[in-house]
Amino acid sequence: MSAAGVTDSSVGARWIVTGAAGMLGQDVLAVLKDAGIEAAGLGRADLDITDPAAVRAAVEGAAVVVNCAAWTDVDGAESAEEAATAVNGTGVRVLAGACAAAGARLLHVSTDYVLPGDAAQPYAEDAETGPVNAYGRTKLVGEQAVAELLPQDGYVVRTAWLYGEHGPNFVATMLKLAAQRDTLDVVDDQHGQPTWSYALARRLVELGLAALEGRAPGGVYHGTASGRTTWLGLARETYRLGGLDPERIRPTTSEAFVRPAVRPAFSVLAHDRWAEAGLPPLADWREQLAEAVGTPVFSALATQARDGRAG
């Protein structure tokens, strides 16, 4: 990623990435490194974001904090909502308070699950929230904390259907299963925007740089790919790009995969606010997927699938 268009002072500013061992956190650190930006990556073992003293010490002297730390077990949150809220809500409040005290910008990664998922048109950034599961409720608590404590310097970036090289995800699962099964059944009644974690990481860094330059107002942004599809559409396109027969993927409904947490049927988000930061919406999901499948991890999985070998 080029740092063109920003000052030396903004590129040289110190960044912190929490949740640095996760899929998105690793990608954010890689983008920062490529841009020549000093950054400290803090994983769960390095920083407990619910510990106010530890967070204050970690944030001191930082210009930008990118919060990728989160409880991400959607189904597990149904039976452990208090524990999930401690990370996704209380921990975010602690981070936001520390950033406010230190004068740092906070880029907090949130989710489409804060929305009810029953719309017919893409959700605007200011759409009314209404989570349908515990995970969404915990993430909404975090969003509210950022809005309250950092009305000018807090940035909530909602994403959805995230996949990448550094963690378990739907795209990798489809390619692994292709080496093991002749056919797969995938739901075709949930609509969303598959988003490559590396593309989101690039956007988070761009947003942070714009924030340092005073070019990006605080508030909610939607960090999802352009366009829309279903899980079936994503699976078939993954197969096609991997040199596999898309017709091996058969459509089914959500009723065939009952899980503890209700999933929103419509997770399509609008991207109008990027213009206020001088940035375009993220690329179409097909374009992102094509770039992702060409990376070493996904390319190797596709090769194994074509050869009929388990990864």
PDB file of C-alpha atoms in Angstrom, residues 3-295:
ATOM      1  CA  ALA A   3       1.424   6.116   1.765  1.00  0.00           C
ATOM      2  CA  ALA A   4       1.320   8.810  -0.917  1.00  0.00           C
ATOM      3  CA  GLY A   5      -0.816  11.813  -0.061  1.00  0.00           C
ATOM      4  CA  VAL A   6      -0.030  11.796   3.658  1.00  0.00           C
ATOM      5  CA  THR A   7       2.607  13.714   5.573  1.00  0.00           C
ATOM      6  CA  ASP A   8       5.809  12.276   7.012  1.00  0.00           C
ATOM      7  CA  SER A   9       4.446  12.920  10.489  1.00  0.00           C
ATOM      8  CA  SER A  10       1.346  10.805   9.924  1.00  0.00           C
ATOM      9  CA  VAL A  11       3.335   7.918   8.439  1.00  0.00           C
ATOM     10  CA  GLY A  12       5.813   8.104  11.320  1.00  0.00           C
ATOM     11  CA  ALA A  13       3.132   8.130  14.000  1.00  0.00           C
ATOM     12  CA  ARG A  14       3.007   5.101  16.293  1.00  0.00           C
ATOM     13  CA  TRP A  15       0.196   2.609  15.762  1.00  0.00           C
ATOM     14  CA  ILE A  16      -1.040  -0.199  17.996  1.00  0.00           C
ATOM     15  CA  VAL A  17      -2.959  -3.234  16.743  1.00  0.00           C
ATOM     16  CA  THR A  18      -4.869  -5.249  19.338  1.00  0.00           C
ATOM     17  CA  GLY A  19      -5.959  -8.768  18.497  1.00  0.00           C
ATOM     18  CA  ALA A  20      -2.754  -8.907  16.479  1.00  0.00           C
ATOM     19  CA  ALA A  21      -2.609 -12.700  16.352  1.00  0.00           C
ATOM     20  CA  GLY A  22      -5.975 -13.003  14.623  1.00  0.00           C
ATOM     21  CA  MET A  23      -6.770 -13.195  10.932  1.00  0.00           C
ATOM     22  CA  LEU A  24      -7.434  -9.484  10.469  1.00  0.00           C
ATOM     23  CA  GLY A  25      -4.842  -8.334  12.987  1.00  0.00           C
ATOM     24  CA  GLN A  26      -2.053 -10.132  11.130  1.00  0.00           C
ATOM     25  CA  ASP A  27      -3.129  -8.538   7.873  1.00  0.00           C
ATOM     26  CA  VAL A  28      -3.244  -5.044   9.417  1.00  0.00           C
ATOM     27  CA  LEU A  29       0.301  -5.476  10.709  1.00  0.00           C
ATOM     28  CA  ALA A  30       1.459  -6.636   7.264  1.00  0.00           C
ATOM     29  CA  VAL A  31      -0.080  -3.602   5.569  1.00  0.00           C
ATOM     30  CA  LEU A  32       1.471  -1.243   8.125  1.00  0.00           C
ATOM     31  CA  LYS A  33       4.874  -2.832   7.627  1.00  0.00           C
ATOM     32  CA  ASP A  34       4.620  -2.487   3.845  1.00  0.00           C
ATOM     33  CA  ALA A  35       3.698   1.179   4.288  1.00  0.00           C
ATOM     34  CA  GLY A  36       6.708   1.804   6.529  1.00  0.00           C
ATOM     35  CA  ILE A  37       4.563   2.675   9.530  1.00  0.00           C
ATOM     36  CA  GLU A  38       5.770   1.887  13.044  1.00  0.00           C
ATOM     37  CA  ALA A  39       3.333  -0.483  14.743  1.00  0.00           C
ATOM     38  CA  ALA A  40       3.126  -2.665  17.832  1.00  0.00           C
ATOM     39  CA  GLY A  41       1.059  -5.827  17.548  1.00  0.00           C
ATOM     40  CA  LEU A  42      -0.544  -6.969  20.800  1.00  0.00           C
ATOM     41  CA  GLY A  43      -2.220 -10.354  20.995  1.00  0.00           C
ATOM     42  CA  ARG A  44      -4.370 -11.724  23.799  1.00  0.00           C
ATOM     43  CA  ALA A  45      -1.286 -12.916  25.659  1.00  0.00           C
ATOM     44  CA  ASP A  46       0.230  -9.433  25.454  1.00  0.00           C
ATOM     45  CA  LEU A  47      -2.746  -7.302  26.462  1.00  0.00           C
ATOM     46  CA  ASP A  48      -6.013  -7.919  28.276  1.00  0.00           C
ATOM     47  CA  ILE A  49      -8.208  -5.159  26.896  1.00  0.00           C
ATOM     48  CA  THR A  50     -10.492  -5.390  29.932  1.00  0.00           C
ATOM     49  CA  ASP A  51      -7.584  -4.318  32.220  1.00  0.00           C
ATOM     50  CA  PRO A  52      -7.713  -0.486  32.459  1.00  0.00           C
ATOM     51  CA  ALA A  53      -4.177  -0.039  33.818  1.00  0.00           C
ATOM     52  CA  ALA A  54      -2.627  -2.321  31.224  1.00  0.00           C
ATOM     53  CA  VAL A  55      -4.551  -0.658  28.405  1.00  0.00           C
ATOM     54  CA  ARG A  56      -3.595   2.849  29.533  1.00  0.00           C
ATOM     55  CA  ALA A  57       0.068   1.842  29.593  1.00  0.00           C
ATOM     56  CA  ALA A  58      -0.155   0.230  26.155  1.00  0.00           C
ATOM     57  CA  VAL A  59      -1.938   3.159  24.525  1.00  0.00           C
ATOM     58  CA  GLU A  60       0.281   5.891  25.958  1.00  0.00           C
ATOM     59  CA  GLY A  61       2.119   7.634  23.149  1.00  0.00           C
ATOM     60  CA  ALA A  62       0.092   5.998  20.371  1.00  0.00           C
ATOM     61  CA  ALA A  63      -1.480   8.002  17.573  1.00  0.00           C
ATOM     62  CA  VAL A  64      -3.787   5.271  16.234  1.00  0.00           C
ATOM     63  CA  VAL A  65      -5.170   2.128  17.859  1.00  0.00           C
ATOM     64  CA  VAL A  66      -6.736  -0.499  15.575  1.00  0.00           C
ATOM     65  CA  ASN A  67      -8.890  -2.813  17.677  1.00  0.00           C
ATOM     66  CA  CYS A  68      -9.099  -6.251  16.115  1.00  0.00           C
ATOM     67  CA  ALA A  69      -9.505  -7.957  19.501  1.00  0.00           C
ATOM     68  CA  ALA A  70     -12.902  -9.597  19.874  1.00  0.00           C
ATOM     69  CA  TRP A  71     -14.941 -12.541  21.057  1.00  0.00           C
ATOM     70  CA  THR A  72     -15.803 -14.028  17.664  1.00  0.00           C
ATOM     71  CA  ASP A  73     -17.574 -17.260  18.650  1.00  0.00           C
ATOM     72  CA  VAL A  74     -21.068 -16.317  17.507  1.00  0.00           C
ATOM     73  CA  ASP A  75     -22.760 -19.497  18.713  1.00  0.00           C
ATOM     74  CA  GLY A  76     -20.761 -19.602  21.931  1.00  0.00           C
ATOM     75  CA  ALA A  77     -21.977 -16.124  22.856  1.00  0.00           C
ATOM     76  CA  GLU A  78     -25.521 -17.452  23.164  1.00  0.00           C
ATOM     77  CA  SER A  79     -24.588 -19.351  26.329  1.00  0.00           C
ATOM     78  CA  ALA A  80     -21.816 -17.000  27.484  1.00  0.00           C
ATOM     79  CA  GLU A  81     -23.135 -13.527  26.724  1.00  0.00           C
ATOM     80  CA  GLU A  82     -21.632 -11.991  29.863  1.00  0.00           C
ATOM     81  CA  ALA A  83     -18.162 -13.271  28.977  1.00  0.00           C
ATOM     82  CA  ALA A  84     -18.543 -12.126  25.368  1.00  0.00           C
ATOM     83  CA  THR A  85     -19.707  -8.691  26.515  1.00  0.00           C
ATOM     84  CA  ALA A  86     -16.625  -8.361  28.710  1.00  0.00           C
ATOM     85  CA  VAL A  87     -14.477  -8.452  25.561  1.00  0.00           C
ATOM     86  CA  ASN A  88     -16.746  -6.933  22.918  1.00  0.00           C
ATOM     87  CA  GLY A  89     -18.323  -4.310  25.157  1.00  0.00           C
ATOM     88  CA  THR A  90     -16.418  -3.620  28.371  1.00  0.00           C
ATOM     89  CA  GLY A  91     -13.029  -4.100  26.763  1.00  0.00           C
ATOM     90  CA  VAL A  92     -13.896  -1.674  23.972  1.00  0.00           C
ATOM     91  CA  ARG A  93     -15.025   0.894  26.552  1.00  0.00           C
ATOM     92  CA  VAL A  94     -11.679   0.538  28.317  1.00  0.00           C
ATOM     93  CA  LEU A  95      -9.829   1.022  25.027  1.00  0.00           C
ATOM     94  CA  ALA A  96     -11.947   4.016  24.050  1.00  0.00           C
ATOM     95  CA  GLY A  97     -11.370   5.653  27.428  1.00  0.00           C
ATOM     96  CA  ALA A  98      -7.621   5.131  27.192  1.00  0.00           C
ATOM     97  CA  CYS A  99      -7.557   6.536  23.653  1.00  0.00           C
ATOM     98  CA  ALA A 100      -9.528   9.582  24.775  1.00  0.00           C
ATOM     99  CA  ALA A 101      -7.039  10.202  27.576  1.00  0.00           C
ATOM    100  CA  ALA A 102      -4.035   9.714  25.277  1.00  0.00           C
ATOM    101  CA  GLY A 103      -5.417  11.715  22.357  1.00  0.00           C
ATOM    102  CA  ALA A 104      -5.275   8.663  20.097  1.00  0.00           C
ATOM    103  CA  ARG A 105      -7.657   7.750  17.279  1.00  0.00           C
ATOM    104  CA  LEU A 106      -9.444   4.439  17.748  1.00  0.00           C
ATOM    105  CA  LEU A 107     -10.419   2.286  14.759  1.00  0.00           C
ATOM    106  CA  HIS A 108     -12.771  -0.338  16.154  1.00  0.00           C
ATOM    107  CA  VAL A 109     -13.824  -3.300  14.019  1.00  0.00           C
ATOM    108  CA  SER A 110     -17.492  -4.191  14.443  1.00  0.00           C
ATOM    109  CA  THR A 111     -20.034  -6.297  12.580  1.00  0.00           C
ATOM    110  CA  ASP A 112     -23.190  -6.336  10.499  1.00  0.00           C
ATOM    111  CA  TYR A 113     -24.715  -8.407  13.316  1.00  0.00           C
ATOM    112  CA  VAL A 114     -25.600  -5.199  15.181  1.00  0.00           C
ATOM    113  CA  LEU A 115     -28.335  -4.787  12.541  1.00  0.00           C
ATOM    114  CA  PRO A 116     -31.604  -6.772  12.392  1.00  0.00           C
ATOM    115  CA  GLY A 117     -30.905  -8.342   8.995  1.00  0.00           C
ATOM    116  CA  ASP A 118     -34.467  -8.016   7.724  1.00  0.00           C
ATOM    117  CA  ALA A 119     -34.045  -5.220   5.159  1.00  0.00           C
ATOM    118  CA  ALA A 120     -34.575  -5.318   1.410  1.00  0.00           C
ATOM    119  CA  GLN A 121     -32.043  -2.596   0.591  1.00  0.00           C
ATOM    120  CA  PRO A 122     -28.451  -2.115   1.804  1.00  0.00           C
ATOM    121  CA  TYR A 123     -28.231  -0.793   5.354  1.00  0.00           C
ATOM    122  CA  ALA A 124     -26.979   2.789   5.608  1.00  0.00           C
ATOM    123  CA  GLU A 125     -24.363   3.640   8.208  1.00  0.00           C
ATOM    124  CA  ASP A 126     -26.980   5.413  10.321  1.00  0.00           C
ATOM    125  CA  ALA A 127     -29.609   2.666  10.036  1.00  0.00           C
ATOM    126  CA  GLU A 128     -31.377   1.689  13.240  1.00  0.00           C
ATOM    127  CA  THR A 129     -29.618  -1.144  15.019  1.00  0.00           C
ATOM    128  CA  GLY A 130     -31.378  -4.240  16.340  1.00  0.00           C
ATOM    129  CA  PRO A 131     -29.252  -7.351  16.911  1.00  0.00           C
ATOM    130  CA  VAL A 132     -30.988 -10.727  16.617  1.00  0.00           C
ATOM    131  CA  ASN A 133     -28.411 -12.692  18.606  1.00  0.00           C
ATOM    132  CA  ALA A 134     -26.188 -12.364  21.672  1.00  0.00           C
ATOM    133  CA  TYR A 135     -23.027 -11.760  19.662  1.00  0.00           C
ATOM    134  CA  GLY A 136     -24.643  -8.797  17.935  1.00  0.00           C
ATOM    135  CA  ARG A 137     -25.769  -7.379  21.273  1.00  0.00           C
ATOM    136  CA  THR A 138     -22.234  -7.583  22.672  1.00  0.00           C
ATOM    137  CA  LYS A 139     -20.772  -5.834  19.633  1.00  0.00           C
ATOM    138  CA  LEU A 140     -23.385  -3.091  19.842  1.00  0.00           C
ATOM    139  CA  VAL A 141     -22.270  -2.352  23.411  1.00  0.00           C
ATOM    140  CA  GLY A 142     -18.785  -1.766  22.031  1.00  0.00           C
ATOM    141  CA  GLU A 143     -20.037   0.531  19.280  1.00  0.00           C
ATOM    142  CA  GLN A 144     -21.965   2.595  21.809  1.00  0.00           C
ATOM    143  CA  ALA A 145     -18.879   2.970  23.982  1.00  0.00           C
ATOM    144  CA  VAL A 146     -16.831   4.325  21.060  1.00  0.00           C
ATOM    145  CA  ALA A 147     -19.585   6.783  20.100  1.00  0.00           C
ATOM    146  CA  GLU A 148     -19.906   7.996  23.689  1.00  0.00           C
ATOM    147  CA  LEU A 149     -16.237   8.364  24.620  1.00  0.00           C
ATOM    148  CA  LEU A 150     -14.721   9.258  21.233  1.00  0.00           C
ATOM    149  CA  PRO A 151     -17.356  11.190  19.275  1.00  0.00           C
ATOM    150  CA  GLN A 152     -14.698  12.853  17.095  1.00  0.00           C
ATOM    151  CA  ASP A 153     -11.772  10.430  17.155  1.00  0.00           C
ATOM    152  CA  GLY A 154     -13.607   7.099  17.216  1.00  0.00           C
ATOM    153  CA  TYR A 155     -14.161   5.095  14.032  1.00  0.00           C
ATOM    154  CA  VAL A 156     -16.461   2.067  13.998  1.00  0.00           C
ATOM    155  CA  VAL A 157     -15.833  -0.069  10.921  1.00  0.00           C
ATOM    156  CA  ARG A 158     -18.458  -2.772  10.443  1.00  0.00           C
ATOM    157  CA  THR A 159     -17.480  -5.774   8.389  1.00  0.00           C
ATOM    158  CA  ALA A 160     -19.082  -9.097   7.480  1.00  0.00           C
ATOM    159  CA  TRP A 161     -18.433 -12.499   5.905  1.00  0.00           C
ATOM    160  CA  LEU A 162     -14.700 -12.081   6.479  1.00  0.00           C
ATOM    161  CA  TYR A 163     -12.183 -14.574   5.097  1.00  0.00           C
ATOM    162  CA  GLY A 164      -8.396 -14.555   4.877  1.00  0.00           C
ATOM    163  CA  GLU A 165      -5.172 -16.533   4.992  1.00  0.00           C
ATOM    164  CA  HIS A 166      -4.551 -16.454   8.733  1.00  0.00           C
ATOM    165  CA  GLY A 167      -7.540 -18.157  10.325  1.00  0.00           C
ATOM    166  CA  PRO A 168     -10.516 -20.485   9.886  1.00  0.00           C
ATOM    167  CA  ASN A 169     -12.997 -19.134   7.344  1.00  0.00           C
ATOM    168  CA  PHE A 170     -15.648 -20.162   4.835  1.00  0.00           C
ATOM    169  CA  VAL A 171     -13.494 -19.918   1.692  1.00  0.00           C
ATOM    170  CA  ALA A 172     -10.757 -22.124   3.127  1.00  0.00           C
ATOM    171  CA  THR A 173     -13.346 -24.592   4.409  1.00  0.00           C
ATOM    172  CA  MET A 174     -14.949 -24.906   0.971  1.00  0.00           C
ATOM    173  CA  LEU A 175     -11.599 -25.656  -0.652  1.00  0.00           C
ATOM    174  CA  LYS A 176     -10.644 -28.193   2.030  1.00  0.00           C
ATOM    175  CA  LEU A 177     -13.987 -29.976   1.719  1.00  0.00           C
ATOM    176  CA  ALA A 178     -13.616 -30.069  -2.062  1.00  0.00           C
ATOM    177  CA  ALA A 179     -10.744 -32.500  -1.571  1.00  0.00           C
ATOM    178  CA  GLN A 180     -12.909 -34.736   0.607  1.00  0.00           C
ATOM    179  CA  ARG A 181     -16.424 -34.696  -0.846  1.00  0.00           C
ATOM    180  CA  ASP A 182     -17.907 -34.935  -4.311  1.00  0.00           C
ATOM    181  CA  THR A 183     -20.755 -32.526  -3.498  1.00  0.00           C
ATOM    182  CA  LEU A 184     -21.585 -29.949  -0.832  1.00  0.00           C
ATOM    183  CA  ASP A 185     -24.873 -28.367   0.274  1.00  0.00           C
ATOM    184  CA  VAL A 186     -24.621 -24.609   0.948  1.00  0.00           C
ATOM    185  CA  VAL A 187     -27.360 -22.189   1.993  1.00  0.00           C
ATOM    186  CA  ASP A 188     -28.767 -19.860  -0.623  1.00  0.00           C
ATOM    187  CA  ASP A 189     -31.132 -17.765   1.538  1.00  0.00           C
ATOM    188  CA  GLN A 190     -28.624 -15.557   3.392  1.00  0.00           C
ATOM    189  CA  HIS A 191     -27.361 -12.505   1.522  1.00  0.00           C
ATOM    190  CA  GLY A 192     -24.139 -10.658   2.226  1.00  0.00           C
ATOM    191  CA  GLN A 193     -20.832  -9.246   1.033  1.00  0.00           C
ATOM    192  CA  PRO A 194     -17.839 -11.614   1.288  1.00  0.00           C
ATOM    193  CA  THR A 195     -14.875  -9.491   2.339  1.00  0.00           C
ATOM    194  CA  TRP A 196     -11.188 -10.369   2.114  1.00  0.00           C
ATOM    195  CA  SER A 197      -9.448  -9.559   5.386  1.00  0.00           C
ATOM    196  CA  TYR A 198      -6.395  -8.149   3.605  1.00  0.00           C
ATOM    197  CA  ALA A 199      -8.568  -5.722   1.624  1.00  0.00           C
ATOM    198  CA  LEU A 200     -10.209  -4.611   4.867  1.00  0.00           C
ATOM    199  CA  ALA A 201      -6.775  -4.236   6.483  1.00  0.00           C
ATOM    200  CA  ARG A 202      -5.669  -1.925   3.671  1.00  0.00           C
ATOM    201  CA  ARG A 203      -8.792   0.143   4.153  1.00  0.00           C
ATOM    202  CA  LEU A 204      -8.307   0.388   7.922  1.00  0.00           C
ATOM    203  CA  VAL A 205      -4.809   1.757   7.394  1.00  0.00           C
ATOM    204  CA  GLU A 206      -6.062   4.202   4.774  1.00  0.00           C
ATOM    205  CA  LEU A 207      -8.768   5.357   7.180  1.00  0.00           C
ATOM    206  CA  GLY A 208      -6.281   5.763  10.015  1.00  0.00           C
ATOM    207  CA  LEU A 209      -3.998   7.867   7.850  1.00  0.00           C
ATOM    208  CA  ALA A 210      -6.944   9.997   6.746  1.00  0.00           C
ATOM    209  CA  ALA A 211      -7.935  10.427  10.383  1.00  0.00           C
ATOM    210  CA  LEU A 212      -4.442  11.634  11.299  1.00  0.00           C
ATOM    211  CA  GLU A 213      -4.625  14.129   8.448  1.00  0.00           C
ATOM    212  CA  GLY A 214      -8.008  15.415   9.630  1.00  0.00           C
ATOM    213  CA  ARG A 215      -9.654  14.216   6.415  1.00  0.00           C
ATOM    214  CA  ALA A 216     -11.985  11.590   7.912  1.00  0.00           C
ATOM    215  CA  PRO A 217     -14.815  12.405  10.317  1.00  0.00           C
ATOM    216  CA  GLY A 218     -15.410   9.991  13.151  1.00  0.00           C
ATOM    217  CA  GLY A 219     -18.392   7.655  13.256  1.00  0.00           C
ATOM    218  CA  VAL A 220     -19.581   4.511  11.522  1.00  0.00           C
ATOM    219  CA  TYR A 221     -18.157   3.176   8.252  1.00  0.00           C
ATOM    220  CA  HIS A 222     -19.055  -0.038   6.462  1.00  0.00           C
ATOM    221  CA  GLY A 223     -15.974  -2.100   5.642  1.00  0.00           C
ATOM    222  CA  THR A 224     -17.483  -4.721   3.370  1.00  0.00           C
ATOM    223  CA  ALA A 225     -16.959  -5.571  -0.282  1.00  0.00           C
ATOM    224  CA  SER A 226     -19.168  -4.018  -2.918  1.00  0.00           C
ATOM    225  CA  GLY A 227     -21.855  -6.114  -4.586  1.00  0.00           C
ATOM    226  CA  ARG A 228     -23.715  -8.960  -2.925  1.00  0.00           C
ATOM    227  CA  THR A 229     -24.201 -12.694  -3.094  1.00  0.00           C
ATOM    228  CA  THR A 230     -25.262 -15.689  -0.991  1.00  0.00           C
ATOM    229  CA  TRP A 231     -23.148 -18.338   0.700  1.00  0.00           C
ATOM    230  CA  LEU A 232     -23.970 -20.543  -2.284  1.00  0.00           C
ATOM    231  CA  GLY A 233     -22.752 -17.867  -4.672  1.00  0.00           C
ATOM    232  CA  LEU A 234     -19.542 -17.455  -2.706  1.00  0.00           C
ATOM    233  CA  ALA A 235     -18.915 -21.210  -2.617  1.00  0.00           C
ATOM    234  CA  ARG A 236     -19.485 -21.622  -6.341  1.00  0.00           C
ATOM    235  CA  GLU A 237     -17.269 -18.662  -7.228  1.00  0.00           C
ATOM    236  CA  THR A 238     -14.549 -20.057  -4.957  1.00  0.00           C
ATOM    237  CA  TYR A 239     -14.753 -23.355  -6.806  1.00  0.00           C
ATOM    238  CA  ARG A 240     -14.695 -21.660 -10.197  1.00  0.00           C
ATOM    239  CA  LEU A 241     -11.627 -19.589  -9.331  1.00  0.00           C
ATOM    240  CA  GLY A 242      -9.948 -22.672  -7.897  1.00  0.00           C
ATOM    241  CA  GLY A 243     -10.430 -24.631 -11.124  1.00  0.00           C
ATOM    242  CA  LEU A 244     -13.211 -26.794  -9.672  1.00  0.00           C
ATOM    243  CA  ASP A 245     -16.718 -27.515 -10.956  1.00  0.00           C
ATOM    244  CA  PRO A 246     -19.148 -25.018  -9.302  1.00  0.00           C
ATOM    245  CA  GLU A 247     -22.047 -27.400  -9.898  1.00  0.00           C
ATOM    246  CA  ARG A 248     -20.648 -29.640  -7.191  1.00  0.00           C
ATOM    247  CA  ILE A 249     -22.179 -27.087  -4.793  1.00  0.00           C
ATOM    248  CA  ARG A 250     -25.909 -27.647  -4.280  1.00  0.00           C
ATOM    249  CA  PRO A 251     -28.359 -25.069  -2.867  1.00  0.00           C
ATOM    250  CA  THR A 252     -30.143 -25.565   0.427  1.00  0.00           C
ATOM    251  CA  THR A 253     -31.815 -23.374   3.064  1.00  0.00           C
ATOM    252  CA  SER A 254     -30.843 -22.209   6.540  1.00  0.00           C
ATOM    253  CA  GLU A 255     -33.293 -24.691   7.996  1.00  0.00           C
ATOM    254  CA  ALA A 256     -30.847 -27.454   7.063  1.00  0.00           C
ATOM    255  CA  PHE A 257     -28.162 -25.942   9.318  1.00  0.00           C
ATOM    256  CA  VAL A 258     -29.794 -25.029  12.607  1.00  0.00           C
ATOM    257  CA  ARG A 259     -27.329 -23.383  14.997  1.00  0.00           C
ATOM    258  CA  PRO A 260     -27.651 -21.850  18.474  1.00  0.00           C
ATOM    259  CA  ALA A 261     -27.419 -18.257  17.209  1.00  0.00           C
ATOM    260  CA  VAL A 262     -29.849 -16.856  14.651  1.00  0.00           C
ATOM    261  CA  ARG A 263     -28.084 -15.508  11.557  1.00  0.00           C
ATOM    262  CA  PRO A 264     -29.356 -12.362   9.799  1.00  0.00           C
ATOM    263  CA  ALA A 265     -30.891 -13.177   6.433  1.00  0.00           C
ATOM    264  CA  PHE A 266     -29.728  -9.881   4.896  1.00  0.00           C
ATOM    265  CA  SER A 267     -26.238  -8.582   5.680  1.00  0.00           C
ATOM    266  CA  VAL A 268     -25.793  -6.175   2.780  1.00  0.00           C
ATOM    267  CA  LEU A 269     -24.360  -2.805   3.815  1.00  0.00           C
ATOM    268  CA  ALA A 270     -24.200   0.560   2.030  1.00  0.00           C
ATOM    269  CA  HIS A 271     -20.904   2.423   1.714  1.00  0.00           C
ATOM    270  CA  ASP A 272     -21.843   6.087   1.338  1.00  0.00           C
ATOM    271  CA  ARG A 273     -19.688   7.447   4.184  1.00  0.00           C
ATOM    272  CA  TRP A 274     -16.380   6.561   2.544  1.00  0.00           C
ATOM    273  CA  ALA A 275     -16.798   9.602   0.318  1.00  0.00           C
ATOM    274  CA  GLU A 276     -16.596  11.812   3.431  1.00  0.00           C
ATOM    275  CA  ALA A 277     -13.125  10.384   4.082  1.00  0.00           C
ATOM    276  CA  GLY A 278     -12.098  10.828   0.443  1.00  0.00           C
ATOM    277  CA  LEU A 279     -12.032   7.077  -0.146  1.00  0.00           C
ATOM    278  CA  PRO A 280     -13.969   4.868  -2.597  1.00  0.00           C
ATOM    279  CA  PRO A 281     -15.986   1.848  -1.467  1.00  0.00           C
ATOM    280  CA  LEU A 282     -14.091  -1.428  -1.280  1.00  0.00           C
ATOM    281  CA  ALA A 283     -13.894  -3.435  -4.502  1.00  0.00           C
ATOM    282  CA  ASP A 284     -16.549  -5.898  -5.626  1.00  0.00           C
ATOM    283  CA  TRP A 285     -16.514  -9.201  -3.738  1.00  0.00           C
ATOM    284  CA  ARG A 286     -15.641 -11.140  -6.905  1.00  0.00           C
ATOM    285  CA  GLU A 287     -12.583  -8.984  -7.515  1.00  0.00           C
ATOM    286  CA  GLN A 288     -11.443  -9.420  -3.920  1.00  0.00           C
ATOM    287  CA  LEU A 289     -11.991 -13.179  -4.029  1.00  0.00           C
ATOM    288  CA  ALA A 290     -10.025 -13.538  -7.261  1.00  0.00           C
ATOM    289  CA  GLU A 291      -7.071 -11.729  -5.691  1.00  0.00           C
ATOM    290  CA  ALA A 292      -7.343 -13.767  -2.491  1.00  0.00           C
ATOM    291  CA  VAL A 293      -7.524 -17.153  -4.223  1.00  0.00           C
ATOM    292  CA  GLY A 294      -4.274 -16.279  -5.985  1.00  0.00           C
ATOM    293  CA  THR A 295      -2.409 -15.928  -2.671  1.00  0.00           C
TER     294      THR A 295
END
